[in-house]
Coordinates of C-alpha atoms and ligand atoms in Angstrom, one line a residue:
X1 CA -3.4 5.2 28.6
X2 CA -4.2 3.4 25.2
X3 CA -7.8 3.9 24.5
X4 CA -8.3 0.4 24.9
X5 CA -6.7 -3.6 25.3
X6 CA -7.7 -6.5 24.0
X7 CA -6.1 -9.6 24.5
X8 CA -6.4 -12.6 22.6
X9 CA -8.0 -10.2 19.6
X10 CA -8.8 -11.8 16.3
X11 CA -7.4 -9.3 13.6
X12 CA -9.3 -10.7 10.7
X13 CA -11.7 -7.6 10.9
X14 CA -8.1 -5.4 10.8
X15 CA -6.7 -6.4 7.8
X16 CA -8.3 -6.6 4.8
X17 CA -7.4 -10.3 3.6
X18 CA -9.4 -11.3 6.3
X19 CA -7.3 -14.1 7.1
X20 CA -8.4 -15.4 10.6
X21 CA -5.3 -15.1 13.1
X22 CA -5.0 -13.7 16.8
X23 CA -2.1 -11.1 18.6
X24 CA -1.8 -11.8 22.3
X25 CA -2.7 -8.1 22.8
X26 CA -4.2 -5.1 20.2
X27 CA -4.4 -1.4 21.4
X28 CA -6.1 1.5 19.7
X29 CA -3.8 5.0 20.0
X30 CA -5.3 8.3 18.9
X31 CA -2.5 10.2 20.0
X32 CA 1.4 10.9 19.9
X33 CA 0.6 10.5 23.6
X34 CA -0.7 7.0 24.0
X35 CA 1.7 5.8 21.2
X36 CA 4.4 6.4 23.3
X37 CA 2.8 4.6 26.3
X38 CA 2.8 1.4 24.3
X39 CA 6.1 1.7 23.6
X40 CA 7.5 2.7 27.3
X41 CA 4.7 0.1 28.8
X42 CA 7.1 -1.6 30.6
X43 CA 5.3 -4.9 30.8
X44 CA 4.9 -4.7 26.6
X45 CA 9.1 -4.1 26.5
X46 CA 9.9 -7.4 25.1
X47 CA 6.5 -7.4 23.0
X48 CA 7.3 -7.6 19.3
X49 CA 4.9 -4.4 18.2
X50 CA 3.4 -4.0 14.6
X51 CA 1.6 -0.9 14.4
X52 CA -1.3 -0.9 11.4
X53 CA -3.2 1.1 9.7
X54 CA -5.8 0.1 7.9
X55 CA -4.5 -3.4 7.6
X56 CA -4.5 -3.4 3.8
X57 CA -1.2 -4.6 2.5
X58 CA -0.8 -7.1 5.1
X59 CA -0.5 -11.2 5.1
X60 CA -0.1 -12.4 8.6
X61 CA 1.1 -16.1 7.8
X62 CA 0.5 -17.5 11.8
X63 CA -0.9 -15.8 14.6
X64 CA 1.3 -12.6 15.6
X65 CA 3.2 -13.0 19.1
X66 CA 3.2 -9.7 20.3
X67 CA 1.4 -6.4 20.2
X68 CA -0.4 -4.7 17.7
X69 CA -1.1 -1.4 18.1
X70 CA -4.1 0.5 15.6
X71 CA -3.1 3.7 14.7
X72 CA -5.9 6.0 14.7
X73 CA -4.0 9.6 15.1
X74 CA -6.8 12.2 13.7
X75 CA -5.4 15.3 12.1
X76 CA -6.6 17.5 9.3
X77 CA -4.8 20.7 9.5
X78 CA -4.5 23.2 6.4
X79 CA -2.1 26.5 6.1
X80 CA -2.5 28.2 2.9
X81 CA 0.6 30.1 1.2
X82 CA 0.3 32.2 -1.9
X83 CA 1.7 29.0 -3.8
X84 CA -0.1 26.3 -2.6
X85 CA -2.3 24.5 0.1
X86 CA -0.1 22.4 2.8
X87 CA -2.2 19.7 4.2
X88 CA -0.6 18.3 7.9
X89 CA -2.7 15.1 8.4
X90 CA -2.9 12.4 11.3
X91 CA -1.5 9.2 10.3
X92 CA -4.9 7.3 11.4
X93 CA -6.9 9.2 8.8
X94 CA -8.3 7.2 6.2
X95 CA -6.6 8.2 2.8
X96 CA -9.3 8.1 0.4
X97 CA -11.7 9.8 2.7
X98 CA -8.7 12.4 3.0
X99 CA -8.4 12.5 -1.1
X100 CA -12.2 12.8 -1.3
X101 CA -12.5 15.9 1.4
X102 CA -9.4 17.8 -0.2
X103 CA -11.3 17.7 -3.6
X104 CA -14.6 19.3 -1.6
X105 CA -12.7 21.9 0.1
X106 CA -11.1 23.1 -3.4
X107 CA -7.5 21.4 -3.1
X108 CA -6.9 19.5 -5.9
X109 CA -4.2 17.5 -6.8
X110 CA -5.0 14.0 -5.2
X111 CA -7.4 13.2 -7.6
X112 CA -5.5 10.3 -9.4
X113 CA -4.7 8.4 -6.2
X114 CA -8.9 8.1 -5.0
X115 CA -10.3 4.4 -3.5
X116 CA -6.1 3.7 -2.5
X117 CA -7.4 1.2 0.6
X118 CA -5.6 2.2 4.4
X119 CA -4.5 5.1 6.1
X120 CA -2.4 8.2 5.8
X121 CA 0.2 6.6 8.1
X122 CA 0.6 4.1 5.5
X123 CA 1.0 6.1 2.4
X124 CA 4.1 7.2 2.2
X125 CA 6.4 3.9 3.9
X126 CA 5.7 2.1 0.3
X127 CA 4.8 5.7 -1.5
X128 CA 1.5 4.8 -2.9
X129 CA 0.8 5.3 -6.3
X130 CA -1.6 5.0 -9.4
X131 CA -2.4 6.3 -12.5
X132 CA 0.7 8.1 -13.2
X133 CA 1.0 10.3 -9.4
X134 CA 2.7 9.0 -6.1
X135 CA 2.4 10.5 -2.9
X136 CA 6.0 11.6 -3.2
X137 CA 5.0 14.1 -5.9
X138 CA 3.5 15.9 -2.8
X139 CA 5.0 15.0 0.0
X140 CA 6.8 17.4 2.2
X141 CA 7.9 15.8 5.2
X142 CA 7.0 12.8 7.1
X143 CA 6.7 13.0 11.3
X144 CA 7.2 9.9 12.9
X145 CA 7.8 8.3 16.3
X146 CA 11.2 7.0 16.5
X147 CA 11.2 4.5 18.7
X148 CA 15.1 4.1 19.3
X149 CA 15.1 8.1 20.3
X150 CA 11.5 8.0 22.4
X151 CA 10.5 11.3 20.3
X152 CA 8.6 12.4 17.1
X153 CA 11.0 13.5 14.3
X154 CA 10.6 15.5 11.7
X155 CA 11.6 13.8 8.2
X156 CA 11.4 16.0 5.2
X157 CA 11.0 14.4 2.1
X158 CA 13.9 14.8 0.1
X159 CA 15.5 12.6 3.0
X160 CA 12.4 10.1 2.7
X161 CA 13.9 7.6 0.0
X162 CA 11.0 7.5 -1.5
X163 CA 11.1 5.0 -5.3
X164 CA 8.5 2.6 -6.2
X165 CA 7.0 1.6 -3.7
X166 CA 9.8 2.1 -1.5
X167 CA 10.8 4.1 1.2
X168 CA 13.4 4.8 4.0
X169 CA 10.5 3.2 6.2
X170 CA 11.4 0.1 4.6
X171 CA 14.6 0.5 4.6
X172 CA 17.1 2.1 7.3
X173 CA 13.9 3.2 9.3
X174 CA 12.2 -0.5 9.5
X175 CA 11.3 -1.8 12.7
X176 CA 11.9 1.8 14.0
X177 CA 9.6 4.6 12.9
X178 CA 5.6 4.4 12.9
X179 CA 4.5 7.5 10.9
X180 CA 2.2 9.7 13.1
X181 CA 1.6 12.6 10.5
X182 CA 1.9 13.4 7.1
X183 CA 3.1 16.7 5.5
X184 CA 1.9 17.8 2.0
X185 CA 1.7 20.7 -0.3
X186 CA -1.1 20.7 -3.3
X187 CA 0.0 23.7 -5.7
X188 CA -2.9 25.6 -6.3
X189 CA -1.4 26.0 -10.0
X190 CA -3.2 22.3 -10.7
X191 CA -2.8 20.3 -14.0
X192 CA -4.7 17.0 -14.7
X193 CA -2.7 14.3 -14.9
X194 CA -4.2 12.4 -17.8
X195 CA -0.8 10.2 -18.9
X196 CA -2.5 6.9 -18.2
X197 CA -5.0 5.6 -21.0
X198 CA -8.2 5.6 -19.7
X199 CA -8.0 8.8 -18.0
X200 CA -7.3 10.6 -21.5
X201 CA -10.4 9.9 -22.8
X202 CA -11.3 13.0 -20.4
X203 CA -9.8 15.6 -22.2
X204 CA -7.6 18.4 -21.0
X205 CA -10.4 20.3 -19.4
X206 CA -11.3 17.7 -17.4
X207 CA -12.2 18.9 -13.4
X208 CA -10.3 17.3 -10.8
X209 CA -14.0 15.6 -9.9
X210 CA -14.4 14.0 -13.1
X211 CA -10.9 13.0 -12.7
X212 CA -11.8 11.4 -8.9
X213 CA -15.1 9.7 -10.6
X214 CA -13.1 8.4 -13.1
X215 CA -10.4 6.8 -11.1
X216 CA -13.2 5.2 -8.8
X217 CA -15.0 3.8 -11.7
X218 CA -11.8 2.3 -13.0
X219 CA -10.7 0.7 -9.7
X220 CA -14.0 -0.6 -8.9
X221 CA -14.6 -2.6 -12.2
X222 CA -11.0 -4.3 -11.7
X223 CA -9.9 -4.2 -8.4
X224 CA -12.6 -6.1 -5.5
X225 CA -13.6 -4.3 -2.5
X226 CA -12.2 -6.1 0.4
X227 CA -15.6 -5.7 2.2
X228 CA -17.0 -8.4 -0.3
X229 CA -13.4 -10.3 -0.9
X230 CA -10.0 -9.8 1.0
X231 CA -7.3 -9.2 -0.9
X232 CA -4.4 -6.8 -0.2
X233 CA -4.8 -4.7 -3.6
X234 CA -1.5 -5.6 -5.8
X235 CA -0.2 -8.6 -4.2
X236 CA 3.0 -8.4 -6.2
X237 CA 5.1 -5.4 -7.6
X238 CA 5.6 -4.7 -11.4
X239 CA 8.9 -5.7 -12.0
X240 CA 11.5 -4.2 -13.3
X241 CA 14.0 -6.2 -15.8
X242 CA 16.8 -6.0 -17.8
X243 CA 15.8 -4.6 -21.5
X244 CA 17.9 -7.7 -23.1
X245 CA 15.4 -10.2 -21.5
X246 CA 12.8 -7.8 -22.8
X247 CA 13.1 -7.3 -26.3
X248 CA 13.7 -11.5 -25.9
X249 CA 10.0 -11.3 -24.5
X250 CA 8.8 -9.1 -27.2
X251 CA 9.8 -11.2 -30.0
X252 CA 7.2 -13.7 -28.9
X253 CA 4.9 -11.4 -27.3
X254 CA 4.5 -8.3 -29.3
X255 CA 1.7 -6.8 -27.3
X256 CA 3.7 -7.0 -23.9
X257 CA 2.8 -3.6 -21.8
X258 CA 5.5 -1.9 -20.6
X259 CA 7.0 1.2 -19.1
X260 CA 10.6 2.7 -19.5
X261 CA 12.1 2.3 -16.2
X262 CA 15.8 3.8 -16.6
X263 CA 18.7 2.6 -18.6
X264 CA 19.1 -0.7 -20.4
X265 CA 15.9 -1.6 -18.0
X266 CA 12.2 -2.1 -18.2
X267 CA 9.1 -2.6 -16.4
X268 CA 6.4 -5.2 -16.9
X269 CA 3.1 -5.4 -15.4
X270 CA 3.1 -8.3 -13.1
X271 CA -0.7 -9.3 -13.9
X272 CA -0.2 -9.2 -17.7
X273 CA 2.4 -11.8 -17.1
X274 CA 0.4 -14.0 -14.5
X275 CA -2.8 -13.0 -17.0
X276 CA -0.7 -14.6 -20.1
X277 CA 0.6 -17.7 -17.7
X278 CA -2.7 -18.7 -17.7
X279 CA -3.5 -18.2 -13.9
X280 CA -6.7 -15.9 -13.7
X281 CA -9.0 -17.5 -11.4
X282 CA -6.4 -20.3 -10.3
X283 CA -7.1 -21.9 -6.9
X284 CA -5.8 -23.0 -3.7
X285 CA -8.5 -23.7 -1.7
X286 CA -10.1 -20.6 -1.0
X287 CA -7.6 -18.4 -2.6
X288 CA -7.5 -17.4 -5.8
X289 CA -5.9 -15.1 -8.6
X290 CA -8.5 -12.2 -9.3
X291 CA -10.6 -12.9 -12.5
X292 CA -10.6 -8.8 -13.7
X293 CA -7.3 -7.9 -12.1
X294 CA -4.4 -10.9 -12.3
X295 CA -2.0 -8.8 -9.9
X296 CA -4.4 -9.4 -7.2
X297 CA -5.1 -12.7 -4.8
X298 CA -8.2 -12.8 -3.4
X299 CA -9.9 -14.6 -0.2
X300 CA -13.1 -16.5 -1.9
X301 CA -14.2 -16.8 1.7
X302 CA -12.5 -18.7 4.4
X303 CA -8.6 -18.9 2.9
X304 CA -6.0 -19.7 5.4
X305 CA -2.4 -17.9 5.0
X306 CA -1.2 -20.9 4.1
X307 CA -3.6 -21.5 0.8
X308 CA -2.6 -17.8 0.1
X309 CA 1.3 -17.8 0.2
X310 CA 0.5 -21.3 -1.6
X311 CA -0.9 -19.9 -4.3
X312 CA 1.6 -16.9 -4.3
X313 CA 4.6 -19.4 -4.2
X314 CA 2.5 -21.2 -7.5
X315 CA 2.2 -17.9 -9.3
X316 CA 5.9 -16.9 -9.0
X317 CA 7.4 -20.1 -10.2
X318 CA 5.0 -20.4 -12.8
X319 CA 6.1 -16.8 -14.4
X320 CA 9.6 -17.6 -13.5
X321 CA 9.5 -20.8 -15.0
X322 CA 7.4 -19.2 -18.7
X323 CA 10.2 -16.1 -18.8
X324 CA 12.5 -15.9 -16.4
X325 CA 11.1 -13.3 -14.5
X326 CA 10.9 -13.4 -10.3
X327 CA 7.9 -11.5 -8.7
X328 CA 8.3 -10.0 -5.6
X329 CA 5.5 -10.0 -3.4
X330 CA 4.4 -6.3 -2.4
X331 CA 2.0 -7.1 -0.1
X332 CA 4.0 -7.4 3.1
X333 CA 4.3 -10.9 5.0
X334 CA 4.6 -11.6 8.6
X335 CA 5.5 -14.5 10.3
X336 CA 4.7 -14.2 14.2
X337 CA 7.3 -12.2 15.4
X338 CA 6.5 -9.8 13.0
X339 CA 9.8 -10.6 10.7
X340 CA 9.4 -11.9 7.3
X341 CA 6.9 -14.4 6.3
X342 CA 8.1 -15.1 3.1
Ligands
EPU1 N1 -3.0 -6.6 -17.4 C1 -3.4 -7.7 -18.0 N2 -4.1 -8.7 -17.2 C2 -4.3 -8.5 -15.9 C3 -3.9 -7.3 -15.3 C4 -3.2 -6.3 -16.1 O1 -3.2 -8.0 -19.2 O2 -4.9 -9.4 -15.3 C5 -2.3 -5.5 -18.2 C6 -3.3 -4.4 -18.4 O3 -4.1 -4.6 -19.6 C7 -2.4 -3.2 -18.6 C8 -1.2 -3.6 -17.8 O4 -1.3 -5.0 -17.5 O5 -1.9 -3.2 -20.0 C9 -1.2 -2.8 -16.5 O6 -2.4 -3.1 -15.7 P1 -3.1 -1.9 -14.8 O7 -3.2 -0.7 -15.6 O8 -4.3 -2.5 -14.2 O9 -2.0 -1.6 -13.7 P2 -1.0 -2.5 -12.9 O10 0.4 -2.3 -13.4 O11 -1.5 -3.9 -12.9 C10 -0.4 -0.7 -11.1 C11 -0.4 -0.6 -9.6 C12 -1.8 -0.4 -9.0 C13 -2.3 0.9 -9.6 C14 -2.3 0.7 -11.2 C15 -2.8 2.0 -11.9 C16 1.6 -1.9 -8.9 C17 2.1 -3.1 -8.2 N3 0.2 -1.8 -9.0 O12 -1.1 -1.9 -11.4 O13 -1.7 -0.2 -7.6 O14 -3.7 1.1 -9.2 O15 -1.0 0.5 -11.6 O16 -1.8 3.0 -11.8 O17 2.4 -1.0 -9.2 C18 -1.7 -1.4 -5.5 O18 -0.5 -1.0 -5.4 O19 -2.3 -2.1 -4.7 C19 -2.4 -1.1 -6.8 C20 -3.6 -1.5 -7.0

């Protein structure tokens, strides 16, 4: 069986906008095992499921209609090859806690992506990333339940899709896998990865601990912790544009940040733009753009989903409206079937 039922639950304490909003059921799985119960319960057949992780890049815009299930699949496993560590881990494990304990046990290489909010499972459907590193730099292959075939596949990476952001778990696999372990392979031939500003100050001797402090102390002075104010980190992603509409920016706005993103094409950080549109700190009732860190909405206290995607909907026609640029939301929104809220 599940570990546990609840009906009726409240998720606000399982996502990390804390947005108040209820699923007729919520079960905790710590095992391929009880996963697959949910899913052959037949009772919960006609359930829409959401399986979550840690709940942090989630906006549920109305109470969810179905069954969600809290992954919490432990698994820290490590082989050793003359080349480099390979880390099998649970999908329920808590990723920084995971980036913090490879670090003590002398694997380095996760350094750069420290204080990332949610879980393992997470990690690799929208490929984390920050500070120059993505989980696909070291990820091998991806197991997940596939809930069309009843059975745990094997995915190796190569076939994962994985871009900015993006993955074949957003994609082709949506609605179909939940991740239930993560492969990966830290080469014990480590480099620091110093590309992004900040982190050059450290030099190239830098340890892969000064590196970790470093990334926490960055993240904590601009991004909030959602156990003092939800938010869903980066609520929209950097986007990409054509390099005509670029230069046109440019002209006006020298210092714009950017990052080459292929031919003819650009990226711009989202919160420079929402920053520039004059939006820090703008309000809709209890939601607001983040004063430090424009990229991120925040829940002052008691926001509803609605004052959130309010203020979301404000933001993107307000950039689109100053330079013709569209956000896209990152942050994934549900409506109560679990389709798209937005
Ligand atoms: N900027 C502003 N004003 C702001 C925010 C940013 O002018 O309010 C400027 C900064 O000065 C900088 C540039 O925009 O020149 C980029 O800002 P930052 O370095 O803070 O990174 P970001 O592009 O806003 C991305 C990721 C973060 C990740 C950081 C560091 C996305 C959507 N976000 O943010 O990821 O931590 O880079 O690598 O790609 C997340 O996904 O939840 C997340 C926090």
């Amino acid at each position: 069986m599940p570990v546990s039922v609840t009906f009726d639950a409240n998720l606000a304490e399982h996502h990390t906008f804390g947005v108040s909003v209820c699923s007729r059921a919520l079960v905790v799985v710590d095992s391929v095992d009880s996963l697959a119960r949910c899913y052959r319960n037949e009772e919960w057949q006609s359930l829409p499921k959401l399986v979550v992780g840690g709940g942090s890049n989630l906006l549920f815009t109305e109470d969810f209609n179905g069954l969600v299930i809290l992954n919490r699949i432990k698994e820290r496993t490590v082989s050793e090859s003359s080349g480099c560590f390979r880390l099998h881990l649970g999908a329920g494990e808590g990723w920084h806690e995971v980036v913090a304990w490879s670090l003590e046990q002398g694997m380095p290489g996760l350094e750069n992506l420290a204080l990332i909010p949610g879980t393992v499972g997470a990690a690799p459907v929208q490929n984390i990333g920050a500070y120059g590193v993505e989980l696909a730099d070291f990820c091998e292959y991806v197991d997940y339940w596939d809930c069309e075939l009843g059975k745990v596949v094997r995915l190796p990476a190569a076939e994962c899709h994985f871009g900015y952001r993006e993955s074949i778990f957003k994609g082709a696999l949506k609605g179909r896998a939940v991740v239930v372990a993560v492969g990966l392979a830290l080469p014990k031939a480590w480099s620091p990865k110093l590309g992004y500003g900040p982190l050059a100050q450290l030099g190239e001797e830098a340890a892969p601990s000064a590196i970790f402090e470093a990334v926490c102390q960055i993240r904590s002075s601009k991004l909030p912790d959602p156990e003092q104010l939800g938010n869903a980190g980066s609520f929209f992603k950097n986007p990409v544009i054509d390099a005509v509409l670029f230069e046109r920016i440019q002209r006006s706005h020298p210092e714009i940040p950017s990052y080459p993103a292929g031919p003819g094409e650009m990226k711009v950080p989202a919160g420079w733009l929402i920053d520039q549109a004059g939006l820090k700190g703008y309000q809709v009732g209890d939601a607001a753009v983040h004063t430090e860190q424009a990229l991120v909405l925040v829940n002052r206290d008691k926001a509803t989903a609605e004052e959130i995607t309010t203020l979301a909907r404000h933001v993107v026609a307000t950039v689109e409206a100053r330079y013709g640029i569209e956000l896209e939301p990152e942050v994934r929104i549900l409506d109560g079937q679990g389709g798209a809220g937005w």
